[in-house]
PDB file of C-alpha atoms and ligand atoms in Angstrom:
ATOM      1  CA  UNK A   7      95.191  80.536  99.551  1.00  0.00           C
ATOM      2  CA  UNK A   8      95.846  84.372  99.244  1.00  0.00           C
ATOM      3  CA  UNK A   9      99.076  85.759 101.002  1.00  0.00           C
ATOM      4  CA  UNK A  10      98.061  89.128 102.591  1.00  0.00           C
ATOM      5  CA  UNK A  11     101.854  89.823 104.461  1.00  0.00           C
ATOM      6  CA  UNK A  12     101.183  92.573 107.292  1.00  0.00           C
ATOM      7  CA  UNK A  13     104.901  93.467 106.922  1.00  0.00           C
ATOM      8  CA  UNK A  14     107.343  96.198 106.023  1.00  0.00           C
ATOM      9  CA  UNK A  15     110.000  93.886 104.079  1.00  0.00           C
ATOM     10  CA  UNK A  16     108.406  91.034 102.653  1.00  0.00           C
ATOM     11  CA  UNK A  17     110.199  89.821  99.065  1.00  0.00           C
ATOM     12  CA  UNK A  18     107.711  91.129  96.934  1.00  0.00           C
ATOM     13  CA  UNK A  19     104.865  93.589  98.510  1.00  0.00           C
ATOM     14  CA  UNK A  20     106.595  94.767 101.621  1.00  0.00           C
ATOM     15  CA  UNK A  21     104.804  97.796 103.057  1.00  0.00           C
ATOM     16  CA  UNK A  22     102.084  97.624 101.225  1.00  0.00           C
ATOM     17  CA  UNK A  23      99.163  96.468 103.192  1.00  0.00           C
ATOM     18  CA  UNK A  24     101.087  98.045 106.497  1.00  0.00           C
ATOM     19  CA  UNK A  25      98.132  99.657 107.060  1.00  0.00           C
ATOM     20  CA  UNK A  26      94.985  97.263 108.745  1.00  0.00           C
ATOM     21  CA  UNK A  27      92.518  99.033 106.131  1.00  0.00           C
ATOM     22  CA  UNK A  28      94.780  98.810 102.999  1.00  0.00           C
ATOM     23  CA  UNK A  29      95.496  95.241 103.997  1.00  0.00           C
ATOM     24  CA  UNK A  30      91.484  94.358 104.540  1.00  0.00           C
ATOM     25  CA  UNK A  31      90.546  95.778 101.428  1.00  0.00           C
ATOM     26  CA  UNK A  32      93.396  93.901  99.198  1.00  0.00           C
ATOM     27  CA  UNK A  33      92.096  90.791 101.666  1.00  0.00           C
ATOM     28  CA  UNK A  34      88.800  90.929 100.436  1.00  0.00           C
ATOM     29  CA  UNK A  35      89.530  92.023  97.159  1.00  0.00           C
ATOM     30  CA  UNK A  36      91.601  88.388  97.117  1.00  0.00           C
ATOM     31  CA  UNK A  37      88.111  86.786  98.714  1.00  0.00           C
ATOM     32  CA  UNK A  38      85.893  88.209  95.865  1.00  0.00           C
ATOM     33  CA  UNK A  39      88.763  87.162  93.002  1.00  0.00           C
ATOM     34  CA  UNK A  40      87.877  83.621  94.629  1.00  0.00           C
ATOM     35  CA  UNK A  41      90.714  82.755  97.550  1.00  0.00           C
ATOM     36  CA  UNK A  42      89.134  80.149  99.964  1.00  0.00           C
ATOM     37  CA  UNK A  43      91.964  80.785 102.641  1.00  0.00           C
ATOM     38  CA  UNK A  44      93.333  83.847 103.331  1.00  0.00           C
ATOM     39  CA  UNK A  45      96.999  83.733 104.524  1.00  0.00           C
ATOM     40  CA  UNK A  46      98.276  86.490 107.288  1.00  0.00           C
ATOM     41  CA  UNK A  47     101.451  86.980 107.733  1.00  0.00           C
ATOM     42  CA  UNK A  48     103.654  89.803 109.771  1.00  0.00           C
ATOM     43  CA  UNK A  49     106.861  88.388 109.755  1.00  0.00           C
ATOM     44  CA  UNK A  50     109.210  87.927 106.452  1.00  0.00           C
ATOM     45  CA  UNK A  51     110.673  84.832 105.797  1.00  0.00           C
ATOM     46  CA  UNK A  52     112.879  85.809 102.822  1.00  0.00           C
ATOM     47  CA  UNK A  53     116.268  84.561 103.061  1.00  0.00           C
ATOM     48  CA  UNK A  54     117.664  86.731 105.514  1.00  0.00           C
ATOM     49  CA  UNK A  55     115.161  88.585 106.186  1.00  0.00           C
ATOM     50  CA  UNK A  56     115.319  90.841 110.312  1.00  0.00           C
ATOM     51  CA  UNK A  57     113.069  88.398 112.998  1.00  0.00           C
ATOM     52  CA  UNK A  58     110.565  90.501 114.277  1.00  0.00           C
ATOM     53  CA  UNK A  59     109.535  89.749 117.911  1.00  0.00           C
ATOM     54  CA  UNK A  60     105.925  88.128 118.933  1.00  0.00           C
ATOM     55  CA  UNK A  61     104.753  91.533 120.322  1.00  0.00           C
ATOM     56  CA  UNK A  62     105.303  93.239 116.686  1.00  0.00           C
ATOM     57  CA  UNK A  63     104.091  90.282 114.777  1.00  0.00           C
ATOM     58  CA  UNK A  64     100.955  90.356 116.933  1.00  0.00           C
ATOM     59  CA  UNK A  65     100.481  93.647 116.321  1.00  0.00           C
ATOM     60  CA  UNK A  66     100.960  93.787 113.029  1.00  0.00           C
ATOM     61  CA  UNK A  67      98.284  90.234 112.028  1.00  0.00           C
ATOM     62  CA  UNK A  68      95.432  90.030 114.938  1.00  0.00           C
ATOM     63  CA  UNK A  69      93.418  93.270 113.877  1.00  0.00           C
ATOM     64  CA  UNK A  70      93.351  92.247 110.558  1.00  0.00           C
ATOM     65  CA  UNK A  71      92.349  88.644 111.545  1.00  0.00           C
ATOM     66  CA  UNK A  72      89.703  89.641 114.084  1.00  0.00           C
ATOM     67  CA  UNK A  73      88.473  91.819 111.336  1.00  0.00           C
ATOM     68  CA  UNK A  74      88.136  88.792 108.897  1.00  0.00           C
ATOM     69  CA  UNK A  75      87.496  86.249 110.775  1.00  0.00           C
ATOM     70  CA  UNK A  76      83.350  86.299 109.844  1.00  0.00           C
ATOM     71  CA  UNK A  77      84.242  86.440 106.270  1.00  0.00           C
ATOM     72  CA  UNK A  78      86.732  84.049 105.231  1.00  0.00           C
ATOM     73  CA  UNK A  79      89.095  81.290 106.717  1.00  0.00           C
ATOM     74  CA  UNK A  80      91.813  82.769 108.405  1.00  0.00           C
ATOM     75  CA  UNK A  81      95.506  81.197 108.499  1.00  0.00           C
ATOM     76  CA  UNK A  82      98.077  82.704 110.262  1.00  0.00           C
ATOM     77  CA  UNK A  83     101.947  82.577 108.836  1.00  0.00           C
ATOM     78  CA  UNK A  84     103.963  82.458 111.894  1.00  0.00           C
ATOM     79  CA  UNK A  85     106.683  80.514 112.974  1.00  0.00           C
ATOM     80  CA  UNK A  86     106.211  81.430 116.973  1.00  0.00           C
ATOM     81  CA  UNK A  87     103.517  79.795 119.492  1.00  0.00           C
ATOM     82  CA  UNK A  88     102.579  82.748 121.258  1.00  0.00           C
ATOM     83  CA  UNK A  89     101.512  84.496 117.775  1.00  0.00           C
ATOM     84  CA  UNK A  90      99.635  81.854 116.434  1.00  0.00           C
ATOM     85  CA  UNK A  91      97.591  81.367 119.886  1.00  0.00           C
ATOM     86  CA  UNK A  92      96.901  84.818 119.624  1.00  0.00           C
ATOM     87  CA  UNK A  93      95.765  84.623 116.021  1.00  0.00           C
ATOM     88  CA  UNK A  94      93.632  81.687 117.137  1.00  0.00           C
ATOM     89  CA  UNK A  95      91.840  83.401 119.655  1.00  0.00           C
ATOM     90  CA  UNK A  96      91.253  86.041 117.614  1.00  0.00           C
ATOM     91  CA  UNK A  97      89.500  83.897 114.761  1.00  0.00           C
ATOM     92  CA  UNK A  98      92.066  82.114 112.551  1.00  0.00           C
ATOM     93  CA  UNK A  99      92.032  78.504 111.722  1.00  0.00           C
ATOM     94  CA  UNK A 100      94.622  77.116 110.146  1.00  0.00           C
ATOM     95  CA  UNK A 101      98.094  77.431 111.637  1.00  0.00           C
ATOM     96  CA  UNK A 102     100.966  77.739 108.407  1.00  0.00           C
ATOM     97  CA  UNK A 103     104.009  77.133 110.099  1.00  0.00           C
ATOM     98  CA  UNK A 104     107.236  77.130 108.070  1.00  0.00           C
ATOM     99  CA  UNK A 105     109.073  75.581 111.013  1.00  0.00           C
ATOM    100  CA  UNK A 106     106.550  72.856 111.236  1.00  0.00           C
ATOM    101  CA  UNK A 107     107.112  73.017 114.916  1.00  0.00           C
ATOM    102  CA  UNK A 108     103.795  74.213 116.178  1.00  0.00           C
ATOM    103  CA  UNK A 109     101.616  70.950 116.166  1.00  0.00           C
ATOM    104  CA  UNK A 110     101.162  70.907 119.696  1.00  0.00           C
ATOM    105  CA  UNK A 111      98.822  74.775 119.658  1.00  0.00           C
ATOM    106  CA  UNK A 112      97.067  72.714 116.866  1.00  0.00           C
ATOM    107  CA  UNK A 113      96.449  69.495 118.668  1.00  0.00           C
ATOM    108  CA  UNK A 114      95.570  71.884 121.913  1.00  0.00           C
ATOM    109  CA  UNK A 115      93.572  74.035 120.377  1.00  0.00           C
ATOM    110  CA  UNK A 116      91.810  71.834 117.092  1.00  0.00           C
ATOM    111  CA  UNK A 117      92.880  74.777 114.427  1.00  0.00           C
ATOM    112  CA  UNK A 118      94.439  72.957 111.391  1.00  0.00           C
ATOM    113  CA  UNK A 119      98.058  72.715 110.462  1.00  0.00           C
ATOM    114  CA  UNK A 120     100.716  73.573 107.247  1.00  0.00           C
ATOM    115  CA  UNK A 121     103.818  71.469 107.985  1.00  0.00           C
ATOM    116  CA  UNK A 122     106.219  73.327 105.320  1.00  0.00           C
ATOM    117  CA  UNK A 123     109.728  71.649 104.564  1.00  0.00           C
ATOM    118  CA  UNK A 124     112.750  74.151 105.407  1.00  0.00           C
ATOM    119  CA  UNK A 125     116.638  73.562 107.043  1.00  0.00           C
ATOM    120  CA  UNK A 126     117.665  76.133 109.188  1.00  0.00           C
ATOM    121  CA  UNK A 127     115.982  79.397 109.855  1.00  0.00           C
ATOM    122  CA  UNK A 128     115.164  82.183 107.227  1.00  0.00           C
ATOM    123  CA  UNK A 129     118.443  83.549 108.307  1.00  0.00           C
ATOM    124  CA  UNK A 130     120.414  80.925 108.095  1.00  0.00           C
ATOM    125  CA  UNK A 131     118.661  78.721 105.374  1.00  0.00           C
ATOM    126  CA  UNK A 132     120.313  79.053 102.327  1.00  0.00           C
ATOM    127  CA  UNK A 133     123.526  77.464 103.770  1.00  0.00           C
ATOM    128  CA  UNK A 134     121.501  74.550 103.719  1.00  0.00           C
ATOM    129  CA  UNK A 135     120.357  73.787  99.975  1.00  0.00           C
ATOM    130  CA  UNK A 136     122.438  70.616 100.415  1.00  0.00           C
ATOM    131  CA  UNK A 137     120.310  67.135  99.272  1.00  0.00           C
ATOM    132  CA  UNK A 138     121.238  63.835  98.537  1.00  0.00           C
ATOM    133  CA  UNK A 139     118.278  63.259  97.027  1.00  0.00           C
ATOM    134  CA  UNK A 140     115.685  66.221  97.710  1.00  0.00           C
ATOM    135  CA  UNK A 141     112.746  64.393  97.415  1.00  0.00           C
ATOM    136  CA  UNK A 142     112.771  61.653  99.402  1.00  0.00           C
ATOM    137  CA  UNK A 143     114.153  63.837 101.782  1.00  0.00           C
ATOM    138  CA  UNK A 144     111.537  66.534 101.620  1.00  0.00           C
ATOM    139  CA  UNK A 145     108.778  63.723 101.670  1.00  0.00           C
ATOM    140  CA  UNK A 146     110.576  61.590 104.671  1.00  0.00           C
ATOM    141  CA  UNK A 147     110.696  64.699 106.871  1.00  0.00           C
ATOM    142  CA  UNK A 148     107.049  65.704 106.261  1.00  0.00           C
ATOM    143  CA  UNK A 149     105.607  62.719 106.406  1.00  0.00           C
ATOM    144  CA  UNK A 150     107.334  62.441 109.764  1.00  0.00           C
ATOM    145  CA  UNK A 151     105.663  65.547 110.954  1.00  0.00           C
ATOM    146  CA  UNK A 152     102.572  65.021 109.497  1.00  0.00           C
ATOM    147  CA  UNK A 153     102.465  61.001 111.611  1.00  0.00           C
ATOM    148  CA  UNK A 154     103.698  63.150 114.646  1.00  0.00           C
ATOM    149  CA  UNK A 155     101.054  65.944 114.422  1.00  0.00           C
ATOM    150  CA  UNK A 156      98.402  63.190 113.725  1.00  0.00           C
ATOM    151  CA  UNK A 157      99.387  61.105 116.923  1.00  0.00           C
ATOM    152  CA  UNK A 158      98.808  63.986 119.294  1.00  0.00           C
ATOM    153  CA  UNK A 159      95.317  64.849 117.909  1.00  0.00           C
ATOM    154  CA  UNK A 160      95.415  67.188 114.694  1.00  0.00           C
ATOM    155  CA  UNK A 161      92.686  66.528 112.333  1.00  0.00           C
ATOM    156  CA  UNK A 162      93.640  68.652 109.502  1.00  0.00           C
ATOM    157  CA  UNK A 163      97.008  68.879 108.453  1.00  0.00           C
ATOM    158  CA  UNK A 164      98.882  69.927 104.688  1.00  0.00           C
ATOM    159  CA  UNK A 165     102.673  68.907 104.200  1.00  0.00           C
ATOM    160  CA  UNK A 166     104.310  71.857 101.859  1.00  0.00           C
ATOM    161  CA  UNK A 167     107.576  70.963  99.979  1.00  0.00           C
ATOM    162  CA  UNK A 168     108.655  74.879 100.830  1.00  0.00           C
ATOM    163  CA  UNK A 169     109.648  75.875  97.888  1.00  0.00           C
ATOM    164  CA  UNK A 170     112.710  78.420  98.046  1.00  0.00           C
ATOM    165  CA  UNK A 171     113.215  77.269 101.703  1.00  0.00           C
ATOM    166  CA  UNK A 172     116.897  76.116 101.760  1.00  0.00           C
ATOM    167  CA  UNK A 173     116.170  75.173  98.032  1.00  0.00           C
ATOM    168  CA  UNK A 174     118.042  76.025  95.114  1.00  0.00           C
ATOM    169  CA  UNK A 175     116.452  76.859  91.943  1.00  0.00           C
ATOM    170  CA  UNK A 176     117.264  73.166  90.547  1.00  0.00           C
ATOM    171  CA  UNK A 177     115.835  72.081  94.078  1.00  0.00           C
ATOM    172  CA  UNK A 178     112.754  73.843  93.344  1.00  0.00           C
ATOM    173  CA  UNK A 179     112.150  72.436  89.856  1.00  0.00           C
ATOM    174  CA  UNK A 180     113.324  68.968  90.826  1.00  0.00           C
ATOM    175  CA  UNK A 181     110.340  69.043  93.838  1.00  0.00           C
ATOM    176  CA  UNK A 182     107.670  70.669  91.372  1.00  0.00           C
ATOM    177  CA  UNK A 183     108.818  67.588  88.866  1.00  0.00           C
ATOM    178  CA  UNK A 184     108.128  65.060  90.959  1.00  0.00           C
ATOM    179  CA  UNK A 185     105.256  66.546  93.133  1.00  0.00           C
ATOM    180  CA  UNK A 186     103.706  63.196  92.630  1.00  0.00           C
ATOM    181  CA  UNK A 187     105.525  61.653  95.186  1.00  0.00           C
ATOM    182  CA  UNK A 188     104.841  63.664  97.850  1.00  0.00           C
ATOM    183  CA  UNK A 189     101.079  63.933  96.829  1.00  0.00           C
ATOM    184  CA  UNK A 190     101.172  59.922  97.152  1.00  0.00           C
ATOM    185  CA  UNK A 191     101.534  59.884 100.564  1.00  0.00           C
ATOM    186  CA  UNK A 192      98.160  60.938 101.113  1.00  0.00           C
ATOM    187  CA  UNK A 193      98.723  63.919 102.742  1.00  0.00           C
ATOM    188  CA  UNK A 194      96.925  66.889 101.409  1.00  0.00           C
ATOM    189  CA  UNK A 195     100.178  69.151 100.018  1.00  0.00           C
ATOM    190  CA  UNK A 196      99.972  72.614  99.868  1.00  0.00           C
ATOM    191  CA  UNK A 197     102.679  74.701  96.915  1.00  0.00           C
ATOM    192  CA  UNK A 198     103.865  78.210  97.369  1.00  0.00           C
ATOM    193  CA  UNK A 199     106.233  79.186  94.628  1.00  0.00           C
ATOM    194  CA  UNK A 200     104.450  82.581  93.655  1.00  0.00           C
ATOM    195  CA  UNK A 201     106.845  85.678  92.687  1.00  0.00           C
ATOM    196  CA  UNK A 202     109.778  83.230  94.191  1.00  0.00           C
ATOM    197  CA  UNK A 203     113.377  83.970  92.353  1.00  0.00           C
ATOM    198  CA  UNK A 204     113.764  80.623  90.970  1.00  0.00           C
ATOM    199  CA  UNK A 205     111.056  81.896  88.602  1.00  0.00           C
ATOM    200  CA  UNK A 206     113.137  84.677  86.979  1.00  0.00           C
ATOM    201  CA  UNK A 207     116.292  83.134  87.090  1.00  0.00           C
ATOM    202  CA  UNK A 208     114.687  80.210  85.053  1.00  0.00           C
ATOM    203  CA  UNK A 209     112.984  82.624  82.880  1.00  0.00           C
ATOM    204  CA  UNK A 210     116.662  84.013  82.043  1.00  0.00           C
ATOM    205  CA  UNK A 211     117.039  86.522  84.111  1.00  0.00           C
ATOM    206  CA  UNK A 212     116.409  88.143  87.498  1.00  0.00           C
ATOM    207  CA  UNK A 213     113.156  89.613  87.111  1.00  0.00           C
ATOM    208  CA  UNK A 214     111.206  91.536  89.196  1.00  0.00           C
ATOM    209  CA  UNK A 215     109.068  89.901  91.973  1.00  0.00           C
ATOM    210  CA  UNK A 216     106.149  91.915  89.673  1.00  0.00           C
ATOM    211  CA  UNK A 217     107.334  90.342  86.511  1.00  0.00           C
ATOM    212  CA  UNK A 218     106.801  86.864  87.355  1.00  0.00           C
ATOM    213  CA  UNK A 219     103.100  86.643  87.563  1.00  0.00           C
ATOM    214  CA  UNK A 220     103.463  84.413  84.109  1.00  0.00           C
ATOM    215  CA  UNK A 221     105.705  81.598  86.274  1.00  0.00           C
ATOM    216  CA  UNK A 222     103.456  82.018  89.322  1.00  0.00           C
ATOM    217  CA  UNK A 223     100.657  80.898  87.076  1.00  0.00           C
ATOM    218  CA  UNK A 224     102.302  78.033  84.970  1.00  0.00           C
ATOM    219  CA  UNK A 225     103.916  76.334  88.295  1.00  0.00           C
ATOM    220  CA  UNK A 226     100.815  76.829  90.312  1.00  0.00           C
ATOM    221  CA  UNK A 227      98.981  74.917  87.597  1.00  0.00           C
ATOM    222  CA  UNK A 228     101.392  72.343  86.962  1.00  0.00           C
ATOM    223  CA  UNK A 229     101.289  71.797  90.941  1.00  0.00           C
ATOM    224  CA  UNK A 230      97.152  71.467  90.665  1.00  0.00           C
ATOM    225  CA  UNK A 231      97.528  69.384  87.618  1.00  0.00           C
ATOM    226  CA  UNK A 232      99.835  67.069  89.559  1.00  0.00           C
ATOM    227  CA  UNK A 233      97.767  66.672  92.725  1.00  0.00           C
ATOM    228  CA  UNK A 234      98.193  69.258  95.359  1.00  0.00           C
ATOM    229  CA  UNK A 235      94.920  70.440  97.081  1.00  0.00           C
ATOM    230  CA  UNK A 236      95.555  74.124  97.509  1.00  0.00           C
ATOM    231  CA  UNK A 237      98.357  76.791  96.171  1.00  0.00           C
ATOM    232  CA  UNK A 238      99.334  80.073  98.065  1.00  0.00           C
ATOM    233  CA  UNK A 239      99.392  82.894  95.776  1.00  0.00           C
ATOM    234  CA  UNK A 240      99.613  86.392  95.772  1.00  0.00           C
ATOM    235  CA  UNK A 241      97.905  86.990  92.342  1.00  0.00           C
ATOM    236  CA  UNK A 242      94.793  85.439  93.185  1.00  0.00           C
ATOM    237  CA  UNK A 243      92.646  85.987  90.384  1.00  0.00           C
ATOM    238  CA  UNK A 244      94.899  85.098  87.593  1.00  0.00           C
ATOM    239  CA  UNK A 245      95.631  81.765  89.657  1.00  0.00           C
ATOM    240  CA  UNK A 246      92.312  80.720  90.518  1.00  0.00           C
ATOM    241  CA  UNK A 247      90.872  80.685  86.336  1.00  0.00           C
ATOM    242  CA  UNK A 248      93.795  79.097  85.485  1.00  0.00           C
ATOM    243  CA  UNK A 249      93.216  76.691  88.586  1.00  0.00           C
ATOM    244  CA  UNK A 250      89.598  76.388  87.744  1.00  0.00           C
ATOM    245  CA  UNK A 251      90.897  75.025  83.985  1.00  0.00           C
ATOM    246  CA  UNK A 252      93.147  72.967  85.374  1.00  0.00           C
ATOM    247  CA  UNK A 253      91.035  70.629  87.755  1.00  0.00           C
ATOM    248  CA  UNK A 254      88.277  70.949  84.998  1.00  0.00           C
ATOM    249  CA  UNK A 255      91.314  69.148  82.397  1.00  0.00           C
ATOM    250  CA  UNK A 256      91.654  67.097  85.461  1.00  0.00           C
ATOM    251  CA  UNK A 257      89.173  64.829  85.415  1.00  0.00           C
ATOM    252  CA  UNK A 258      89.713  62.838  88.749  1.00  0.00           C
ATOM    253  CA  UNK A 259      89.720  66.465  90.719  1.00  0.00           C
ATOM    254  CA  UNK A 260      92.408  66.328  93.037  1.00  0.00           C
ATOM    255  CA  UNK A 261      91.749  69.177  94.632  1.00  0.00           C
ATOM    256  CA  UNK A 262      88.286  67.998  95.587  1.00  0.00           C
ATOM    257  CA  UNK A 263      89.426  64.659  96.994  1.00  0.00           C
ATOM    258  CA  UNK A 264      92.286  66.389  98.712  1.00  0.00           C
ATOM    259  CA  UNK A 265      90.055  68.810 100.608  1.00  0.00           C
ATOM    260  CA  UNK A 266      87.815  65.919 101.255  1.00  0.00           C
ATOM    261  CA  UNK A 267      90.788  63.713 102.559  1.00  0.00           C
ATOM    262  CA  UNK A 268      92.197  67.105 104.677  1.00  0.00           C
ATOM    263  CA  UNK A 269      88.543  66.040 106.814  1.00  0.00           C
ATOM    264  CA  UNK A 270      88.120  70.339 106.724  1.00  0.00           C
ATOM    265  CA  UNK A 271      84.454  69.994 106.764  1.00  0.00           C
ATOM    266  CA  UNK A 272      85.000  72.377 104.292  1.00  0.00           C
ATOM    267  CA  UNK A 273      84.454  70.900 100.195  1.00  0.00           C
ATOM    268  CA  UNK A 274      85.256  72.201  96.858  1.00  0.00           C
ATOM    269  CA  UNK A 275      82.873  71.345  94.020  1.00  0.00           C
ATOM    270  CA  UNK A 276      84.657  69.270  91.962  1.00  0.00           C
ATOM    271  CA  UNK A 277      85.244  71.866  88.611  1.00  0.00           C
ATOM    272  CA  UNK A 278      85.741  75.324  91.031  1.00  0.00           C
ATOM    273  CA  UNK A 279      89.185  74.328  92.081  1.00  0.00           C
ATOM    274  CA  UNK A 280      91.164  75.700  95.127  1.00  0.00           C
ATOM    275  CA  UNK A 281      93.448  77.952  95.375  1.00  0.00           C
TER     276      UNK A 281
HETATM  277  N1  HH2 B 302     106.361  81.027 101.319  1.00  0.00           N
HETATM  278  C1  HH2 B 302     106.516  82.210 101.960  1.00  0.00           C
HETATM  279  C2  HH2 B 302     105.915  82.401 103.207  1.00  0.00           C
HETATM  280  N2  HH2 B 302     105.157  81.462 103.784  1.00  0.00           N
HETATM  281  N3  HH2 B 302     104.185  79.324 103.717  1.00  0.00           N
HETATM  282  C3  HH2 B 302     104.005  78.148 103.105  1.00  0.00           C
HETATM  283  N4  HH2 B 302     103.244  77.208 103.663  1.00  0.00           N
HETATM  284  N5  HH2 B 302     104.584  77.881 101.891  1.00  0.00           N
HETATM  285  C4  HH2 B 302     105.379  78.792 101.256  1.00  0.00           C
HETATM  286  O1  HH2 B 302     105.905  78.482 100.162  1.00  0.00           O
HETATM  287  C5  HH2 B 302     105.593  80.055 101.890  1.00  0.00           C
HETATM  288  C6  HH2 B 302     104.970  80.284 103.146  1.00  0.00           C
HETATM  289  C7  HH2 B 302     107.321  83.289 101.334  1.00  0.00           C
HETATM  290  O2  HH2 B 302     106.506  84.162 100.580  1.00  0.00           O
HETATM  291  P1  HH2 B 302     105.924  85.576 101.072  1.00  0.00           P
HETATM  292  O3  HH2 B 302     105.010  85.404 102.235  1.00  0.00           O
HETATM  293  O4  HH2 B 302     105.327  86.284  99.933  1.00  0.00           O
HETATM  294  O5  HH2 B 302     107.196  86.410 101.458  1.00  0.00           O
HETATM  295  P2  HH2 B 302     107.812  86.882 102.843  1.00  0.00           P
HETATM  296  O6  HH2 B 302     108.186  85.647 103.598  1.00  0.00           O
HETATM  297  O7  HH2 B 302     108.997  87.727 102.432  1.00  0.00           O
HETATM  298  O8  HH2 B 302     106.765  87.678 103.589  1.00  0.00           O
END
């Protein structure tokens, strides 16, 4: 999955595909480099980052989607129902919602469904990076969504442990450890820890969002290598070889299965990987 953010102040390329042209050509750029999904997003969700309202968001995301609808699957990165009916209508598939609140448009509507694991708001979250234990309760809540989403109709649906969502750095390596657990519950999980901060503060020291293309790529693998069906990255070239090696080292192919199990009607040859 390739993130194209439509925004001014994302974490790590805010303002840079602003414009609908700048952001179709990096989109398909991302398509030809080998994305299967491609990820639009007009609101932040950095920790702290200014809410945009649904008018902005819309029209920051929908002429970019209508424009790529024909070419690619199209998710939409919203948190708000009138957005992501909108970005449905005009082409997208796949609904990745970080307050995996909106499986009701996705039962109405058949698009697919990201259920991604956060406390609080974006605003609010990092008060929050309080667990007993974080992965039981990161797989409890999810699977909870994921039963609910399933009961009112949703065919496809991906559980996401987000990663950096009300998550300390320990948080995030604990989850990434023991990614088997949630990938045992059948659902197909999707990981999203590229450029995140964890990366450079475990690389010792902060690092630029730019300079942690090296921790994008060895936590993306590990995450394939342990069983999740699809990553979101913004360095999609670089993530989809080493993806590619990874379900090849892999001989069971996760990734295949998972897709299979997701019921997209879409399939991955066991060998190309997803990402
Ligand atoms: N991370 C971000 C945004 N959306 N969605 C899912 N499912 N999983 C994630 O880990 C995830 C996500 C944050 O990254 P980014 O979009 O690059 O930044 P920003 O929110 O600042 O636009």
């Amino acid at each position: 999955m390739g993130v194209l953010n439509v925004t001014p102040d994302s974490f790590s390329d805010g303002g840079r595909w602003l414009d609908p042209d700048a952001a179709l050509a990096h989109a398909r750029q991302m398509i030809a480099d080998g994305a299967d999904v491609i990820d639009v997003g007009g609101e932040s969700t950095r920790p702290g980052a200014t809410p945009v309202d649904a008018a902005e968001e819309m029209r920051r995301v929908l002429p970019v989607i209508e424009a790529l609808a024909g070419e690619t699957v199209v998710s939409v990165d919203t948190r708000k129902e009138e957005v992501a009916r909108a970005a449905l209508a005009a082409g997208a598939s796949l609904i990745n919602d970080v307050s995996a609140t909106l499986w009701p448009v996705a039962a109405e509507t058949g698009a697919g469904w990201v259920a991604m694991h956060m406390k609080g708001d974006p605003a609010t979250m990092q008060r929050y990076a309080d667990y007993g234990d974080v992965v039981t309760e990161v797989r409890d809540y999810l699977v909870g969504r994921a039963e609910k989403a399933r009961a009112a109709g949703v065919e496809e649906i991906w559980v996401d442990p987000g990663i950096g969502f009300a998550k300390t750095a320990e948080h995030n390596l604990t989850l990434l450890k023991h990614l088997d657990v949630l990938v045992s519950t059948g659902w197909p999980v999707l990981v999203g820890t590229s450029r995140k901060s964890f990366l450079g503060r475990v690389a010792g020291g902060s690092l630029t969002a730019a300079d942690r293309l090296e921790g994008t790529v060895a936590t993306s693998t590990w995450a394939i290598t342990r069983g999740a069906a699809m990553v979101r990255v913004h360095d999609v070239k670089p993530v989809v070889m080493a993806a590619r090696l990874a379900d090849q080292t892999v001989s069971a192919g996760p990734a295949a299965a998972a897709w299979e199990r997701a019921g997209t009607g879409r399939s991955v040859t066991v060998g190309e990987g997803a990402a």
